[in-house]
mmCIF file with all atom_site columns, C-alpha atoms in Angstrom:
data_model
loop_
_atom_site.group_PDB
_atom_site.id
_atom_site.type_symbol
_atom_site.label_atom_id
_atom_site.label_alt_id
_atom_site.label_comp_id
_atom_site.label_asym_id
_atom_site.label_entity_id
_atom_site.label_seq_id
_atom_site.pdbx_PDB_ins_code
_atom_site.Cartn_x
_atom_site.Cartn_y
_atom_site.Cartn_z
_atom_site.occupancy
_atom_site.B_iso_or_equiv
_atom_site.pdbx_formal_charge
_atom_site.auth_seq_id
_atom_site.auth_comp_id
_atom_site.auth_asym_id
_atom_site.auth_atom_id
_atom_site.pdbx_PDB_model_num
ATOM 1   C CA . ASP A 1 1   ? 4.002   -10.962 7.148   1.00 0.00 ? 1   ASP A CA 1
ATOM 2   C CA . ALA A 1 2   ? 7.801   -10.755 5.826   1.00 0.00 ? 2   ALA A CA 1
ATOM 3   C CA . GLY A 1 3   ? 9.369   -10.279 9.370   1.00 0.00 ? 3   GLY A CA 1
ATOM 4   C CA . ILE A 1 4   ? 7.404   -7.385  10.154  1.00 0.00 ? 4   ILE A CA 1
ATOM 5   C CA . THR A 1 5   ? 5.531   -6.563  13.286  1.00 0.00 ? 5   THR A CA 1
ATOM 6   C CA . GLN A 1 6   ? 4.187   -3.274  14.508  1.00 0.00 ? 6   GLN A CA 1
ATOM 7   C CA . SER A 1 7   ? 3.178   -2.777  18.050  1.00 0.00 ? 7   SER A CA 1
ATOM 8   C CA . PRO A 1 8   ? 0.900   -2.013  19.469  1.00 0.00 ? 8   PRO A CA 1
ATOM 9   C CA . ARG A 1 9   ? -1.502  -3.728  17.301  1.00 0.00 ? 9   ARG A CA 1
ATOM 10  C CA . HIS A 1 10  ? -4.705  -1.838  18.992  1.00 0.00 ? 10  HIS A CA 1
ATOM 11  C CA . LYS A 1 11  ? -4.592  1.152   21.156  1.00 0.00 ? 11  LYS A CA 1
ATOM 12  C CA . VAL A 1 12  ? -7.115  3.641   22.250  1.00 0.00 ? 12  VAL A CA 1
ATOM 13  C CA . THR A 1 13  ? -5.721  7.412   23.373  1.00 0.00 ? 13  THR A CA 1
ATOM 14  C CA . GLU A 1 14  ? -7.326  10.625  24.217  1.00 0.00 ? 14  GLU A CA 1
ATOM 15  C CA . THR A 1 15  ? -6.806  13.700  22.129  1.00 0.00 ? 15  THR A CA 1
ATOM 16  C CA . GLY A 1 16  ? -3.947  15.281  23.348  1.00 0.00 ? 16  GLY A CA 1
ATOM 17  C CA . THR A 1 17  ? -2.207  12.707  24.116  1.00 0.00 ? 17  THR A CA 1
ATOM 18  C CA . PRO A 1 18  ? 1.254   11.373  22.594  1.00 0.00 ? 18  PRO A CA 1
ATOM 19  C CA . VAL A 1 19  ? 1.502   8.242   20.954  1.00 0.00 ? 19  VAL A CA 1
ATOM 20  C CA . THR A 1 20  ? 4.029   6.551   19.373  1.00 0.00 ? 20  THR A CA 1
ATOM 21  C CA . LEU A 1 21  ? 3.678   3.329   16.962  1.00 0.00 ? 21  LEU A CA 1
ATOM 22  C CA . ARG A 1 22  ? 6.756   0.781   16.324  1.00 0.00 ? 22  ARG A CA 1
ATOM 23  C CA . CYS A 1 23  ? 7.893   -0.858  13.414  1.00 0.00 ? 23  CYS A CA 1
ATOM 24  C CA . HIS A 1 24  ? 9.870   -3.577  13.916  1.00 0.00 ? 24  HIS A CA 1
ATOM 25  C CA . GLN A 1 25  ? 11.437  -5.229  10.577  1.00 0.00 ? 25  GLN A CA 1
ATOM 26  C CA . THR A 1 26  ? 13.888  -7.960  10.627  1.00 0.00 ? 26  THR A CA 1
ATOM 27  C CA . GLU A 1 27  ? 14.453  -8.560  6.714   1.00 0.00 ? 27  GLU A CA 1
ATOM 28  C CA . ASN A 1 28  ? 17.586  -5.678  6.953   1.00 0.00 ? 28  ASN A CA 1
ATOM 29  C CA . HIS A 1 29  ? 15.591  -3.784  4.041   1.00 0.00 ? 29  HIS A CA 1
ATOM 30  C CA . ARG A 1 30  ? 16.763  0.064   3.584   1.00 0.00 ? 30  ARG A CA 1
ATOM 31  C CA . TYR A 1 31  ? 13.240  1.966   3.199   1.00 0.00 ? 31  TYR A CA 1
ATOM 32  C CA . MET A 1 32  ? 10.794  2.036   5.732   1.00 0.00 ? 32  MET A CA 1
ATOM 33  C CA . TYR A 1 33  ? 7.281   3.193   5.115   1.00 0.00 ? 33  TYR A CA 1
ATOM 34  C CA . TRP A 1 34  ? 4.572   4.544   7.402   1.00 0.00 ? 34  TRP A CA 1
ATOM 35  C CA . TYR A 1 35  ? 0.895   4.638   5.751   1.00 0.00 ? 35  TYR A CA 1
ATOM 36  C CA . ARG A 1 36  ? -2.461  5.529   7.072   1.00 0.00 ? 36  ARG A CA 1
ATOM 37  C CA . GLN A 1 37  ? -5.432  3.620   5.499   1.00 0.00 ? 37  GLN A CA 1
ATOM 38  C CA . ASP A 1 38  ? -8.760  6.001   6.125   1.00 0.00 ? 38  ASP A CA 1
ATOM 39  C CA . PRO A 1 39  ? -12.208 4.596   3.953   1.00 0.00 ? 39  PRO A CA 1
ATOM 40  C CA . GLY A 1 40  ? -12.344 6.180   0.896   1.00 0.00 ? 40  GLY A CA 1
ATOM 41  C CA . HIS A 1 41  ? -8.532  7.380   1.024   1.00 0.00 ? 41  HIS A CA 1
ATOM 42  C CA . GLY A 1 42  ? -6.970  4.258   0.572   1.00 0.00 ? 42  GLY A CA 1
ATOM 43  C CA . LEU A 1 43  ? -3.377  3.670   1.396   1.00 0.00 ? 43  LEU A CA 1
ATOM 44  C CA . ARG A 1 44  ? -1.444  7.276   2.298   1.00 0.00 ? 44  ARG A CA 1
ATOM 45  C CA . LEU A 1 45  ? 2.254   7.811   2.863   1.00 0.00 ? 45  LEU A CA 1
ATOM 46  C CA . ILE A 1 46  ? 2.966   9.840   6.237   1.00 0.00 ? 46  ILE A CA 1
ATOM 47  C CA . HIS A 1 47  ? 6.491   9.411   6.185   1.00 0.00 ? 47  HIS A CA 1
ATOM 48  C CA . TYR A 1 48  ? 9.111   7.165   4.677   1.00 0.00 ? 48  TYR A CA 1
ATOM 49  C CA . SER A 1 49  ? 12.924  6.252   5.488   1.00 0.00 ? 49  SER A CA 1
ATOM 50  C CA . TYR A 1 50  ? 16.047  5.425   3.268   1.00 0.00 ? 50  TYR A CA 1
ATOM 51  C CA . GLY A 1 51  ? 18.678  5.033   5.811   1.00 0.00 ? 51  GLY A CA 1
ATOM 52  C CA . VAL A 1 52  ? 19.064  5.072   9.545   1.00 0.00 ? 52  VAL A CA 1
ATOM 53  C CA . LYS A 1 53  ? 18.316  9.007   10.544  1.00 0.00 ? 53  LYS A CA 1
ATOM 54  C CA . ASP A 1 54  ? 17.568  9.514   7.080   1.00 0.00 ? 54  ASP A CA 1
ATOM 55  C CA . THR A 1 55  ? 13.439  9.874   6.787   1.00 0.00 ? 55  THR A CA 1
ATOM 56  C CA . ASP A 1 56  ? 11.610  12.460  4.775   1.00 0.00 ? 56  ASP A CA 1
ATOM 57  C CA . LYS A 1 57  ? 7.954   13.325  4.463   1.00 0.00 ? 57  LYS A CA 1
ATOM 58  C CA . GLY A 1 58  ? 5.046   11.779  2.649   1.00 0.00 ? 58  GLY A CA 1
ATOM 59  C CA . GLU A 1 59  ? 1.539   13.497  1.871   1.00 0.00 ? 59  GLU A CA 1
ATOM 60  C CA . VAL A 1 60  ? 0.238   12.981  5.421   1.00 0.00 ? 60  VAL A CA 1
ATOM 61  C CA . SER A 1 61  ? 2.890   14.375  7.241   1.00 0.00 ? 61  SER A CA 1
ATOM 62  C CA . ASP A 1 62  ? 1.424   16.817  9.258   1.00 0.00 ? 62  ASP A CA 1
ATOM 63  C CA . GLY A 1 63  ? 1.008   15.771  12.965  1.00 0.00 ? 63  GLY A CA 1
ATOM 64  C CA . TYR A 1 64  ? 3.295   13.064  12.849  1.00 0.00 ? 64  TYR A CA 1
ATOM 65  C CA . SER A 1 65  ? 6.913   12.660  13.129  1.00 0.00 ? 65  SER A CA 1
ATOM 66  C CA . VAL A 1 66  ? 9.500   9.546   12.775  1.00 0.00 ? 66  VAL A CA 1
ATOM 67  C CA . SER A 1 67  ? 12.896  8.589   14.018  1.00 0.00 ? 67  SER A CA 1
ATOM 68  C CA . ARG A 1 68  ? 14.892  5.731   12.707  1.00 0.00 ? 68  ARG A CA 1
ATOM 69  C CA . SER A 1 69  ? 17.810  4.849   14.724  1.00 0.00 ? 69  SER A CA 1
ATOM 70  C CA . LYS A 1 70  ? 18.425  1.793   14.197  1.00 0.00 ? 70  LYS A CA 1
ATOM 71  C CA . THR A 1 71  ? 18.405  -0.466  10.553  1.00 0.00 ? 71  THR A CA 1
ATOM 72  C CA . GLU A 1 72  ? 15.207  -2.351  12.179  1.00 0.00 ? 72  GLU A CA 1
ATOM 73  C CA . ASP A 1 73  ? 13.092  0.152   14.067  1.00 0.00 ? 73  ASP A CA 1
ATOM 74  C CA . PHE A 1 74  ? 10.931  3.106   12.419  1.00 0.00 ? 74  PHE A CA 1
ATOM 75  C CA . LEU A 1 75  ? 8.685   5.018   15.357  1.00 0.00 ? 75  LEU A CA 1
ATOM 76  C CA . LEU A 1 76  ? 5.934   6.724   14.582  1.00 0.00 ? 76  LEU A CA 1
ATOM 77  C CA . THR A 1 77  ? 5.076   9.620   17.036  1.00 0.00 ? 77  THR A CA 1
ATOM 78  C CA . LEU A 1 78  ? 1.771   11.354  17.202  1.00 0.00 ? 78  LEU A CA 1
ATOM 79  C CA . GLU A 1 79  ? 2.822   14.466  19.393  1.00 0.00 ? 79  GLU A CA 1
ATOM 80  C CA . SER A 1 80  ? -0.711  15.444  20.238  1.00 0.00 ? 80  SER A CA 1
ATOM 81  C CA . ALA A 1 81  ? -3.459  12.916  19.170  1.00 0.00 ? 81  ALA A CA 1
ATOM 82  C CA . THR A 1 82  ? -6.619  14.101  17.717  1.00 0.00 ? 82  THR A CA 1
ATOM 83  C CA . SER A 1 83  ? -9.759  12.513  16.728  1.00 0.00 ? 83  SER A CA 1
ATOM 84  C CA . SER A 1 84  ? -8.440  12.606  12.540  1.00 0.00 ? 84  SER A CA 1
ATOM 85  C CA . GLN A 1 85  ? -5.699  11.078  13.691  1.00 0.00 ? 85  GLN A CA 1
ATOM 86  C CA . THR A 1 86  ? -8.240  7.574   14.443  1.00 0.00 ? 86  THR A CA 1
ATOM 87  C CA . SER A 1 87  ? -7.210  5.289   11.393  1.00 0.00 ? 87  SER A CA 1
ATOM 88  C CA . VAL A 1 88  ? -5.651  1.816   10.669  1.00 0.00 ? 88  VAL A CA 1
ATOM 89  C CA . TYR A 1 89  ? -1.742  2.864   10.081  1.00 0.00 ? 89  TYR A CA 1
ATOM 90  C CA . PHE A 1 90  ? 0.537   -0.032  8.174   1.00 0.00 ? 90  PHE A CA 1
ATOM 91  C CA . CYS A 1 91  ? 4.193   -0.111  8.148   1.00 0.00 ? 91  CYS A CA 1
ATOM 92  C CA . ALA A 1 92  ? 6.056   -1.775  4.702   1.00 0.00 ? 92  ALA A CA 1
ATOM 93  C CA . ILE A 1 93  ? 9.396   -1.872  3.913   1.00 0.00 ? 93  ILE A CA 1
ATOM 94  C CA . SER A 1 94  ? 10.981  -2.296  0.495   1.00 0.00 ? 94  SER A CA 1
ATOM 95  C CA . GLU A 1 95  ? 14.629  -3.405  -0.745  1.00 0.00 ? 95  GLU A CA 1
ATOM 96  C CA . SER A 1 96  ? 15.033  -0.123  -2.872  1.00 0.00 ? 96  SER A CA 1
ATOM 97  C CA . THR A 1 97  ? 12.260  2.386   -4.521  1.00 0.00 ? 97  THR A CA 1
ATOM 98  C CA . GLN A 1 98  ? 11.617  0.097   -6.967  1.00 0.00 ? 98  GLN A CA 1
ATOM 99  C CA . GLU A 1 99  ? 10.841  -3.087  -6.016  1.00 0.00 ? 99  GLU A CA 1
ATOM 100 C CA . THR A 1 100 ? 7.550   -4.486  -3.668  1.00 0.00 ? 100 THR A CA 1
ATOM 101 C CA . GLN A 1 101 ? 6.471   -3.255  -0.494  1.00 0.00 ? 101 GLN A CA 1
ATOM 102 C CA . TYR A 1 102 ? 5.773   -5.607  2.346   1.00 0.00 ? 102 TYR A CA 1
ATOM 103 C CA . PHE A 1 103 ? 3.384   -4.664  4.958   1.00 0.00 ? 103 PHE A CA 1
ATOM 104 C CA . GLY A 1 104 ? 3.243   -5.405  8.333   1.00 0.00 ? 104 GLY A CA 1
ATOM 105 C CA . PRO A 1 105 ? -0.084  -6.267  9.481   1.00 0.00 ? 105 PRO A CA 1
ATOM 106 C CA . GLY A 1 106 ? -1.059  -3.086  10.877  1.00 0.00 ? 106 GLY A CA 1
ATOM 107 C CA . THR A 1 107 ? -1.956  -0.445  14.264  1.00 0.00 ? 107 THR A CA 1
ATOM 108 C CA . ARG A 1 108 ? -5.692  0.271   14.363  1.00 0.00 ? 108 ARG A CA 1
ATOM 109 C CA . LEU A 1 109 ? -5.617  3.716   16.740  1.00 0.00 ? 109 LEU A CA 1
ATOM 110 C CA . LEU A 1 110 ? -8.603  5.000   18.044  1.00 0.00 ? 110 LEU A CA 1
ATOM 111 C CA . VAL A 1 111 ? -8.330  8.755   19.424  1.00 0.00 ? 111 VAL A CA 1
ATOM 112 C CA . LEU A 1 112 ? -11.650 9.215   21.637  1.00 0.00 ? 112 LEU A CA 1
ATOM 113 C CA . SER B 2 1   ? -3.550  17.074  -9.412  1.00 0.00 ? 1   SER B CA 1
ATOM 114 C CA . GLN B 2 2   ? -2.664  13.470  -9.311  1.00 0.00 ? 2   GLN B CA 1
ATOM 115 C CA . LYS B 2 3   ? -5.440  11.264  -9.509  1.00 0.00 ? 3   LYS B CA 1
ATOM 116 C CA . ILE B 2 4   ? -5.750  7.433   -9.036  1.00 0.00 ? 4   ILE B CA 1
ATOM 117 C CA . GLU B 2 5   ? -9.463  5.715   -9.724  1.00 0.00 ? 5   GLU B CA 1
ATOM 118 C CA . GLN B 2 6   ? -10.353 2.287   -9.909  1.00 0.00 ? 6   GLN B CA 1
ATOM 119 C CA . ASN B 2 7   ? -13.566 1.150   -11.060 1.00 0.00 ? 7   ASN B CA 1
ATOM 120 C CA . SER B 2 8   ? -16.740 0.768   -8.748  1.00 0.00 ? 8   SER B CA 1
ATOM 121 C CA . GLU B 2 9   ? -15.962 -0.224  -4.644  1.00 0.00 ? 9   GLU B CA 1
ATOM 122 C CA . ALA B 2 10  ? -17.122 -3.397  -5.231  1.00 0.00 ? 10  ALA B CA 1
ATOM 123 C CA . LEU B 2 11  ? -17.374 -5.618  -7.853  1.00 0.00 ? 11  LEU B CA 1
ATOM 124 C CA . ASN B 2 12  ? -19.638 -9.659  -7.802  1.00 0.00 ? 12  ASN B CA 1
ATOM 125 C CA . ILE B 2 13  ? -18.973 -12.178 -9.822  1.00 0.00 ? 13  ILE B CA 1
ATOM 126 C CA . GLN B 2 14  ? -19.690 -15.755 -10.113 1.00 0.00 ? 14  GLN B CA 1
ATOM 127 C CA . GLU B 2 15  ? -17.668 -18.817 -9.352  1.00 0.00 ? 15  GLU B CA 1
ATOM 128 C CA . GLY B 2 16  ? -15.370 -19.423 -12.499 1.00 0.00 ? 16  GLY B CA 1
ATOM 129 C CA . LYS B 2 17  ? -15.308 -16.095 -14.280 1.00 0.00 ? 17  LYS B CA 1
ATOM 130 C CA . THR B 2 18  ? -12.872 -13.756 -15.595 1.00 0.00 ? 18  THR B CA 1
ATOM 131 C CA . ALA B 2 19  ? -12.464 -10.604 -13.059 1.00 0.00 ? 19  ALA B CA 1
ATOM 132 C CA . THR B 2 20  ? -11.403 -7.523  -14.411 1.00 0.00 ? 20  THR B CA 1
ATOM 133 C CA . LEU B 2 21  ? -10.727 -4.792  -12.115 1.00 0.00 ? 21  LEU B CA 1
ATOM 134 C CA . THR B 2 22  ? -9.215  -1.216  -13.627 1.00 0.00 ? 22  THR B CA 1
ATOM 135 C CA . CYS B 2 23  ? -7.186  0.951   -12.511 1.00 0.00 ? 23  CYS B CA 1
ATOM 136 C CA . ASN B 2 24  ? -6.997  4.313   -14.350 1.00 0.00 ? 24  ASN B CA 1
ATOM 137 C CA . TYR B 2 25  ? -4.454  7.659   -13.956 1.00 0.00 ? 25  TYR B CA 1
ATOM 138 C CA . THR B 2 26  ? -4.311  11.683  -14.621 1.00 0.00 ? 26  THR B CA 1
ATOM 139 C CA . ASN B 2 27  ? -1.094  13.500  -14.399 1.00 0.00 ? 27  ASN B CA 1
ATOM 140 C CA . TYR B 2 28  ? 1.359   10.522  -13.992 1.00 0.00 ? 28  TYR B CA 1
ATOM 141 C CA . SER B 2 29  ? 3.874   9.124   -15.858 1.00 0.00 ? 29  SER B CA 1
ATOM 142 C CA . PRO B 2 30  ? 4.855   6.081   -13.809 1.00 0.00 ? 30  PRO B CA 1
ATOM 143 C CA . ALA B 2 31  ? 7.520   3.707   -14.618 1.00 0.00 ? 31  ALA B CA 1
ATOM 144 C CA . TYR B 2 32  ? 5.737   0.685   -13.125 1.00 0.00 ? 32  TYR B CA 1
ATOM 145 C CA . LEU B 2 33  ? 2.485   0.080   -11.339 1.00 0.00 ? 33  LEU B CA 1
ATOM 146 C CA . GLN B 2 34  ? 1.897   -2.593  -8.907  1.00 0.00 ? 34  GLN B CA 1
ATOM 147 C CA . TRP B 2 35  ? -1.085  -4.918  -7.557  1.00 0.00 ? 35  TRP B CA 1
ATOM 148 C CA . TYR B 2 36  ? -1.803  -6.087  -4.257  1.00 0.00 ? 36  TYR B CA 1
ATOM 149 C CA . ARG B 2 37  ? -4.480  -7.694  -2.744  1.00 0.00 ? 37  ARG B CA 1
ATOM 150 C CA . GLN B 2 38  ? -5.617  -7.195  1.215   1.00 0.00 ? 38  GLN B CA 1
ATOM 151 C CA . ASP B 2 39  ? -7.895  -9.178  3.116   1.00 0.00 ? 39  ASP B CA 1
ATOM 152 C CA . PRO B 2 40  ? -10.011 -7.350  6.258   1.00 0.00 ? 40  PRO B CA 1
ATOM 153 C CA . GLY B 2 41  ? -7.625  -6.748  8.428   1.00 0.00 ? 41  GLY B CA 1
ATOM 154 C CA . ARG B 2 42  ? -4.219  -7.609  7.232   1.00 0.00 ? 42  ARG B CA 1
ATOM 155 C CA . GLY B 2 43  ? -1.601  -5.522  5.271   1.00 0.00 ? 43  GLY B CA 1
ATOM 156 C CA . PRO B 2 44  ? -1.732  -5.722  2.059   1.00 0.00 ? 44  PRO B CA 1
ATOM 157 C CA . VAL B 2 45  ? 0.082   -8.171  -0.534  1.00 0.00 ? 45  VAL B CA 1
ATOM 158 C CA . PHE B 2 46  ? 1.990   -7.869  -3.550  1.00 0.00 ? 46  PHE B CA 1
ATOM 159 C CA . LEU B 2 47  ? 0.914   -9.618  -6.219  1.00 0.00 ? 47  LEU B CA 1
ATOM 160 C CA . LEU B 2 48  ? 2.349   -8.473  -9.771  1.00 0.00 ? 48  LEU B CA 1
ATOM 161 C CA . LEU B 2 49  ? 4.491   -5.320  -11.086 1.00 0.00 ? 49  LEU B CA 1
ATOM 162 C CA . ILE B 2 50  ? 4.531   -4.340  -14.328 1.00 0.00 ? 50  ILE B CA 1
ATOM 163 C CA . ARG B 2 51  ? 6.946   -1.379  -15.965 1.00 0.00 ? 51  ARG B CA 1
ATOM 164 C CA . GLU B 2 52  ? 6.126   1.085   -18.418 1.00 0.00 ? 52  GLU B CA 1
ATOM 165 C CA . ASN B 2 53  ? 7.773   -0.603  -21.048 1.00 0.00 ? 53  ASN B CA 1
ATOM 166 C CA . GLU B 2 54  ? 5.490   -4.251  -20.695 1.00 0.00 ? 54  GLU B CA 1
ATOM 167 C CA . LYS B 2 55  ? 2.290   -4.700  -21.978 1.00 0.00 ? 55  LYS B CA 1
ATOM 168 C CA . GLU B 2 56  ? 0.899   -7.492  -20.343 1.00 0.00 ? 56  GLU B CA 1
ATOM 169 C CA . LYS B 2 57  ? 2.632   -10.044 -17.018 1.00 0.00 ? 57  LYS B CA 1
ATOM 170 C CA . ARG B 2 58  ? 0.756   -12.965 -16.068 1.00 0.00 ? 58  ARG B CA 1
ATOM 171 C CA . LYS B 2 59  ? 1.327   -15.333 -12.757 1.00 0.00 ? 59  LYS B CA 1
ATOM 172 C CA . GLU B 2 60  ? -0.805  -18.376 -12.673 1.00 0.00 ? 60  GLU B CA 1
ATOM 173 C CA . ARG B 2 61  ? -4.492  -17.229 -12.836 1.00 0.00 ? 61  ARG B CA 1
ATOM 174 C CA . LEU B 2 62  ? -3.423  -13.606 -13.157 1.00 0.00 ? 62  LEU B CA 1
ATOM 175 C CA . LYS B 2 63  ? -2.802  -11.189 -15.649 1.00 0.00 ? 63  LYS B CA 1
ATOM 176 C CA . VAL B 2 64  ? -1.773  -7.522  -15.707 1.00 0.00 ? 64  VAL B CA 1
ATOM 177 C CA . THR B 2 65  ? -2.199  -5.230  -18.685 1.00 0.00 ? 65  THR B CA 1
ATOM 178 C CA . PHE B 2 66  ? -0.396  -1.350  -18.820 1.00 0.00 ? 66  PHE B CA 1
ATOM 179 C CA . ASP B 2 67  ? -1.381  1.097   -21.460 1.00 0.00 ? 67  ASP B CA 1
ATOM 180 C CA . THR B 2 68  ? 0.422   4.259   -20.903 1.00 0.00 ? 68  THR B CA 1
ATOM 181 C CA . THR B 2 69  ? -1.147  5.627   -23.931 1.00 0.00 ? 69  THR B CA 1
ATOM 182 C CA . LEU B 2 70  ? -4.746  5.370   -22.198 1.00 0.00 ? 70  LEU B CA 1
ATOM 183 C CA . LYS B 2 71  ? -3.291  5.658   -18.570 1.00 0.00 ? 71  LYS B CA 1
ATOM 184 C CA . GLN B 2 72  ? -4.553  2.834   -17.587 1.00 0.00 ? 72  GLN B CA 1
ATOM 185 C CA . SER B 2 73  ? -4.105  -0.862  -16.107 1.00 0.00 ? 73  SER B CA 1
ATOM 186 C CA . LEU B 2 74  ? -6.394  -3.700  -16.482 1.00 0.00 ? 74  LEU B CA 1
ATOM 187 C CA . PHE B 2 75  ? -5.997  -6.458  -13.634 1.00 0.00 ? 75  PHE B CA 1
ATOM 188 C CA . HIS B 2 76  ? -7.733  -10.206 -14.810 1.00 0.00 ? 76  HIS B CA 1
ATOM 189 C CA . ILE B 2 77  ? -8.381  -13.088 -12.576 1.00 0.00 ? 77  ILE B CA 1
ATOM 190 C CA . THR B 2 78  ? -9.418  -16.221 -14.254 1.00 0.00 ? 78  THR B CA 1
ATOM 191 C CA . ALA B 2 79  ? -11.221 -18.728 -13.389 1.00 0.00 ? 79  ALA B CA 1
ATOM 192 C CA . SER B 2 80  ? -12.035 -16.748 -10.365 1.00 0.00 ? 80  SER B CA 1
ATOM 193 C CA . GLN B 2 81  ? -12.567 -18.549 -6.372  1.00 0.00 ? 81  GLN B CA 1
ATOM 194 C CA . PRO B 2 82  ? -14.466 -17.482 -3.402  1.00 0.00 ? 82  PRO B CA 1
ATOM 195 C CA . ALA B 2 83  ? -10.902 -17.226 -1.949  1.00 0.00 ? 83  ALA B CA 1
ATOM 196 C CA . ASP B 2 84  ? -10.311 -14.518 -4.809  1.00 0.00 ? 84  ASP B CA 1
ATOM 197 C CA . SER B 2 85  ? -12.677 -12.676 -2.402  1.00 0.00 ? 85  SER B CA 1
ATOM 198 C CA . ALA B 2 86  ? -10.750 -9.449  -1.373  1.00 0.00 ? 86  ALA B CA 1
ATOM 199 C CA . THR B 2 87  ? -10.054 -6.120  -2.170  1.00 0.00 ? 87  THR B CA 1
ATOM 200 C CA . TYR B 2 88  ? -7.185  -5.217  -4.680  1.00 0.00 ? 88  TYR B CA 1
ATOM 201 C CA . LEU B 2 89  ? -5.357  -2.010  -4.463  1.00 0.00 ? 89  LEU B CA 1
ATOM 202 C CA . CYS B 2 90  ? -2.850  -0.627  -7.452  1.00 0.00 ? 90  CYS B CA 1
ATOM 203 C CA . ALA B 2 91  ? -0.189  1.444   -6.828  1.00 0.00 ? 91  ALA B CA 1
ATOM 204 C CA . LEU B 2 92  ? 1.714   3.881   -8.663  1.00 0.00 ? 92  LEU B CA 1
ATOM 205 C CA . ASP B 2 93  ? 5.061   5.181   -9.037  1.00 0.00 ? 93  ASP B CA 1
ATOM 206 C CA . GLY B 2 94  ? 4.612   8.575   -8.030  1.00 0.00 ? 94  GLY B CA 1
ATOM 207 C CA . GLY B 2 95  ? 8.009   10.225  -9.323  1.00 0.00 ? 95  GLY B CA 1
ATOM 208 C CA . GLY B 2 96  ? 9.802   12.052  -7.182  1.00 0.00 ? 96  GLY B CA 1
ATOM 209 C CA . SER B 2 97  ? 13.395  11.826  -5.623  1.00 0.00 ? 97  SER B CA 1
ATOM 210 C CA . ALA B 2 98  ? 12.577  8.837   -3.598  1.00 0.00 ? 98  ALA B CA 1
ATOM 211 C CA . ARG B 2 99  ? 9.914   7.794   -6.107  1.00 0.00 ? 99  ARG B CA 1
ATOM 212 C CA . GLN B 2 100 ? 7.204   6.279   -3.353  1.00 0.00 ? 100 GLN B CA 1
ATOM 213 C CA . LEU B 2 101 ? 4.290   4.452   -4.283  1.00 0.00 ? 101 LEU B CA 1
ATOM 214 C CA . THR B 2 102 ? 0.838   6.385   -4.511  1.00 0.00 ? 102 THR B CA 1
ATOM 215 C CA . PHE B 2 103 ? -2.240  3.669   -3.935  1.00 0.00 ? 103 PHE B CA 1
ATOM 216 C CA . GLY B 2 104 ? -5.461  4.112   -5.258  1.00 0.00 ? 104 GLY B CA 1
ATOM 217 C CA . SER B 2 105 ? -8.593  3.234   -2.628  1.00 0.00 ? 105 SER B CA 1
ATOM 218 C CA . GLY B 2 106 ? -9.092  -0.116  -3.427  1.00 0.00 ? 106 GLY B CA 1
ATOM 219 C CA . THR B 2 107 ? -11.523 -2.373  -5.346  1.00 0.00 ? 107 THR B CA 1
ATOM 220 C CA . GLN B 2 108 ? -13.377 -5.010  -3.310  1.00 0.00 ? 108 GLN B CA 1
ATOM 221 C CA . LEU B 2 109 ? -13.573 -8.257  -5.269  1.00 0.00 ? 109 LEU B CA 1
ATOM 222 C CA . THR B 2 110 ? -16.452 -10.442 -4.206  1.00 0.00 ? 110 THR B CA 1
ATOM 223 C CA . VAL B 2 111 ? -16.794 -14.010 -6.160  1.00 0.00 ? 111 VAL B CA 1
ATOM 224 C CA . LEU B 2 112 ? -19.764 -15.687 -5.559  1.00 0.00 ? 112 LEU B CA 1
ATOM 225 C CA . PRO B 2 113 ? -19.975 -19.884 -4.936  1.00 0.00 ? 113 PRO B CA 1
#
């Protein structure tokens, strides 16, 4: 998986609790992305980063925040988890915006 | 609004035949289009990229076409094998300042032995 790890791989949490997912890369790629994947919707972009401390919103950013303090780490935080945020979350990296994206193994999140 | 459609949620074909998957889009003018493969429980894996000025791209048993007039890409797997069974996603350059990828919902291909 191209030097990308995600943690945790599985998480069960309760509505209203904060949750942080971590993406770590060893490829030194500039761009990092967080997607969620749900049946019937495919992959939808939540947030992305184009450098340390440089982030922007994607298609479905409400309820999520991100931080990137180091090139290798991109954190996704659900401030107050809701059942609608039950999903599989994928991190991806790329060298530029017009290049291949490499995906991590995913985090399966269940919000009860 | 922008929309990507991939043909039928599931496609079953016999081993050895050619599988053809379709990706149609509206209200986009993508500079490029990519195809990914996703196996159950795994992240998508890049297969091919084709740019707007290219009509066709090949890689081993895979072939992609890109028709910007029809707003359509076709993805072909020749001499299909059961190991080709997976979900295939098309992704378009969604434009904007960062040119993020926008993904279709995928077509699940099953190659029957």
